Amino acid sequence: MLIVFLILLLTGCQVEEAVIEEIEEVEEVEEFVPDPYLHLKRNQPELYEAYVSSFIHVDEVPEEVIVEEFSVGRIIIPAIDVDYFVQGGVDIYDPVYLNRGPVHMQMTDLPSNMPSNVSIGGHRMGPMHFFDLDQLEEGDLIFLDIKGYRFTYAVLWQEILDKYDWSIIDEKTDYPALSLQTCEPKYAGLDPDYRLFVRAKLVGVGKAIPLE
């Protein structure tokens, strides 16, 4: 009996050591690395590919920055957890494009560090890209990445206007401005009575971070 007990004891120790070594080896191999851009790939797969293919690596930021074409950009608003691609050169009134993501309004300026008024519109129901736009406060930052540049804006104010009043996006500002607009109130549908506008002012231009 003693011999059998010793054999079982030694065998058990060897098995336990082998299991521990195997677990340690698996832990080393299967270290999980999250994909920081997974939400963009899932939510806007076609725009992700278009953005990556149109990205330009900027060596230096010139004194005067003017984007000559708005193809696909990216808007990031940390305060309200917004991170979407922005479409350019499309009809903002076409629901197909609005359902994909925010749209640059073609009748407005292109991003620049010179006096300009760039306007972007987004849904507040359905995809809800700009659902919490009303939660933005003065000083909140908005990042607009396009053509290798990152335009950083700080929120100035917000205003609610009649749905036929486009004076805010038509305004010729004496500073580089960004005007965001969406339906008002929330869940108003495709034909709201009012629109919510958020005005921001450029505070800097730098290099955009390329997506991998």
Coordinates of C-alpha atoms in Angstrom, one line a residue:
M1 CA 0.0 0.0 0.0
L2 CA 2.8 2.4 0.9
I3 CA 4.4 1.9 -2.6
V4 CA 1.1 2.5 -4.3
F5 CA 0.6 5.7 -2.3
L6 CA 4.1 7.0 -3.2
I7 CA 3.5 6.3 -6.9
L8 CA 0.2 8.1 -6.9
L9 CA 1.7 11.1 -5.0
L10 CA 4.7 11.5 -7.4
T11 CA 2.4 11.0 -10.5
G12 CA 0.0 13.7 -9.2
C13 CA 2.8 16.2 -8.7
Q14 CA 4.1 15.6 -12.2
V15 CA 0.6 16.1 -13.7
E16 CA 0.0 19.3 -11.6
E17 CA 3.4 20.8 -12.7
A18 CA 2.6 20.0 -16.4
V19 CA -0.8 21.7 -16.1
I20 CA 0.7 24.8 -14.6
E21 CA 3.3 25.0 -17.3
E22 CA 0.7 24.6 -20.0
I23 CA -1.5 27.4 -18.5
E24 CA 1.4 29.8 -18.3
E25 CA 2.3 29.0 -21.9
V26 CA -1.3 29.7 -23.1
E27 CA -1.4 33.0 -21.1
E28 CA 1.7 34.2 -22.8
V29 CA 0.5 33.3 -26.3
E30 CA -3.1 34.5 -26.0
E31 CA -2.5 38.0 -24.6
F32 CA -5.6 40.1 -25.8
V33 CA -4.9 43.3 -27.6
P34 CA -8.1 45.4 -28.2
D35 CA -8.7 47.1 -31.5
P36 CA -9.2 50.8 -30.9
Y37 CA -10.9 51.2 -34.2
L38 CA -13.3 48.2 -34.1
H39 CA -16.4 50.4 -33.7
L40 CA -15.5 52.3 -36.9
K41 CA -14.9 49.1 -38.8
R42 CA -18.3 47.6 -37.6
N43 CA -20.4 50.7 -37.9
Q44 CA -19.1 52.3 -41.1
P45 CA -17.1 49.6 -42.9
E46 CA -17.2 51.2 -46.4
L47 CA -16.2 54.6 -45.0
Y48 CA -13.4 53.0 -43.0
E49 CA -11.8 51.7 -46.2
A50 CA -12.4 55.0 -48.0
Y51 CA -10.8 57.0 -45.1
V52 CA -7.7 54.8 -44.9
S53 CA -7.2 54.9 -48.7
S54 CA -7.5 58.7 -48.8
F55 CA -5.3 59.4 -45.8
I56 CA -2.3 61.6 -46.4
H57 CA 0.8 61.5 -44.2
V58 CA 1.7 65.0 -43.4
D59 CA 5.4 65.8 -42.6
E60 CA 4.9 69.3 -41.4
V61 CA 1.8 71.5 -40.8
P62 CA 2.1 74.7 -43.0
E63 CA 1.3 78.1 -41.7
E64 CA -1.8 78.2 -44.0
V65 CA -3.8 75.1 -44.1
I66 CA -6.7 74.7 -46.7
V67 CA -8.3 71.4 -47.5
E68 CA -9.1 71.4 -51.2
E69 CA -11.5 68.5 -51.2
F70 CA -13.8 67.0 -48.5
S71 CA -13.9 63.3 -49.4
V72 CA -14.1 61.3 -46.1
G73 CA -13.2 62.8 -42.7
R74 CA -13.5 61.8 -39.1
I75 CA -15.2 63.7 -36.3
I76 CA -14.4 63.0 -32.7
I77 CA -16.3 64.7 -29.8
P78 CA -15.0 63.1 -26.5
A79 CA -17.6 64.9 -24.3
I80 CA -20.5 63.1 -25.9
D81 CA -18.7 59.9 -27.0
V82 CA -18.9 60.7 -30.7
D83 CA -16.5 59.1 -33.2
Y84 CA -17.7 58.8 -36.8
F85 CA -16.6 59.2 -40.3
V86 CA -17.9 62.2 -42.1
Q87 CA -18.9 62.0 -45.8
G88 CA -18.2 64.7 -48.3
G89 CA -19.4 65.4 -51.8
V90 CA -22.9 63.8 -51.2
D91 CA -26.4 65.1 -50.9
I92 CA -27.1 65.9 -47.2
Y93 CA -30.9 65.5 -47.9
D94 CA -30.4 61.9 -49.1
P95 CA -31.3 59.5 -46.3
V96 CA -29.0 56.8 -47.6
Y97 CA -26.0 59.0 -46.8
L98 CA -27.3 60.4 -43.5
N99 CA -28.0 56.8 -42.3
R100 CA -24.3 56.0 -42.9
G101 CA -23.0 58.9 -40.8
P102 CA -22.6 62.7 -40.6
V103 CA -22.4 64.6 -43.8
H104 CA -20.4 67.8 -44.7
M105 CA -22.8 70.3 -46.2
Q106 CA -21.5 71.0 -49.7
M107 CA -22.7 74.6 -49.7
T108 CA -20.4 75.5 -46.8
D109 CA -16.6 76.0 -46.6
L110 CA -13.9 73.4 -46.5
P111 CA -11.7 73.0 -43.4
S112 CA -9.1 75.7 -43.1
N113 CA -7.2 77.7 -40.5
M114 CA -8.3 80.8 -42.4
P115 CA -11.7 82.5 -41.8
S116 CA -14.3 79.9 -42.9
N117 CA -17.5 78.2 -41.7
V118 CA -17.5 74.5 -42.1
S119 CA -20.9 72.8 -41.5
I120 CA -21.6 69.2 -40.7
G121 CA -25.1 67.7 -40.3
G122 CA -26.0 64.4 -38.6
H123 CA -29.0 62.3 -37.6
R124 CA -30.6 62.5 -34.1
M125 CA -32.9 59.5 -34.5
G126 CA -32.3 56.1 -36.1
P127 CA -28.4 56.0 -36.2
M128 CA -28.4 58.9 -33.7
H129 CA -25.0 60.2 -34.7
F130 CA -25.6 63.6 -33.1
F131 CA -28.1 62.5 -30.5
D132 CA -26.5 64.2 -27.5
L133 CA -25.3 67.4 -29.3
D134 CA -27.3 69.4 -26.8
Q135 CA -25.1 68.2 -24.0
L136 CA -22.1 70.1 -25.3
E137 CA -20.8 73.0 -23.2
E138 CA -18.6 75.9 -23.9
G139 CA -15.0 74.8 -24.2
D140 CA -15.7 71.2 -25.1
L141 CA -13.3 70.1 -27.9
I142 CA -14.3 68.8 -31.3
F143 CA -11.7 67.1 -33.5
L144 CA -12.1 66.9 -37.3
D145 CA -9.5 64.7 -39.1
I146 CA -9.2 65.0 -42.9
K147 CA -6.4 64.6 -45.5
G148 CA -3.8 64.0 -42.8
Y149 CA -4.7 67.1 -40.7
R150 CA -6.4 67.3 -37.3
F151 CA -8.5 70.5 -36.9
T152 CA -9.2 71.1 -33.2
Y153 CA -12.2 73.3 -32.4
A154 CA -13.6 74.5 -29.0
V155 CA -17.4 74.9 -28.6
L156 CA -18.6 78.5 -28.2
W157 CA -22.4 78.2 -28.0
Q158 CA -25.5 76.4 -29.2
E159 CA -28.8 77.7 -30.6
I160 CA -32.1 76.4 -31.7
L161 CA -33.7 77.9 -34.9
D162 CA -36.6 77.3 -37.1
K163 CA -36.0 74.5 -39.6
Y164 CA -36.0 77.0 -42.5
D165 CA -33.5 79.3 -40.9
W166 CA -30.0 78.5 -42.2
S167 CA -28.4 81.8 -41.2
I168 CA -25.8 80.1 -39.0
I169 CA -24.3 77.9 -41.7
D170 CA -24.7 80.7 -44.3
E171 CA -22.7 83.2 -42.0
K172 CA -19.4 84.4 -43.3
T173 CA -17.3 84.3 -40.1
D174 CA -14.1 86.3 -39.5
Y175 CA -12.5 83.2 -37.8
P176 CA -12.2 79.5 -38.7
A177 CA -15.6 78.1 -37.5
L178 CA -17.3 74.7 -37.3
S179 CA -21.1 74.6 -37.3
L180 CA -22.8 71.3 -36.4
Q181 CA -26.5 70.9 -36.9
T182 CA -29.1 68.3 -36.2
C183 CA -32.9 67.9 -35.7
E184 CA -34.6 69.4 -32.6
P185 CA -36.1 68.1 -30.5
K186 CA -34.8 64.5 -30.1
Y187 CA -36.9 61.9 -31.8
A188 CA -38.3 64.6 -34.0
G189 CA -38.2 62.5 -37.2
L190 CA -37.2 63.4 -40.7
D191 CA -39.2 66.6 -40.7
P192 CA -38.6 68.5 -37.5
D193 CA -39.9 71.9 -36.6
Y194 CA -36.6 73.2 -35.4
R195 CA -32.8 72.6 -35.7
L196 CA -30.1 72.6 -33.1
F197 CA -26.9 74.3 -34.1
V198 CA -23.5 74.1 -32.2
R199 CA -20.8 76.7 -33.1
A200 CA -17.2 76.0 -32.4
K201 CA -14.0 78.0 -33.1
L202 CA -10.7 76.6 -34.3
V203 CA -8.0 76.5 -31.7
G204 CA -5.3 74.6 -33.6
V205 CA -4.2 72.4 -36.5
G206 CA -1.9 69.4 -36.2
K207 CA -1.3 66.0 -37.7
A208 CA -4.1 63.4 -37.7
I209 CA -3.4 59.9 -36.4
P210 CA -3.5 57.3 -39.2
L211 CA -5.8 54.3 -38.7
E212 CA -4.1 50.9 -38.8

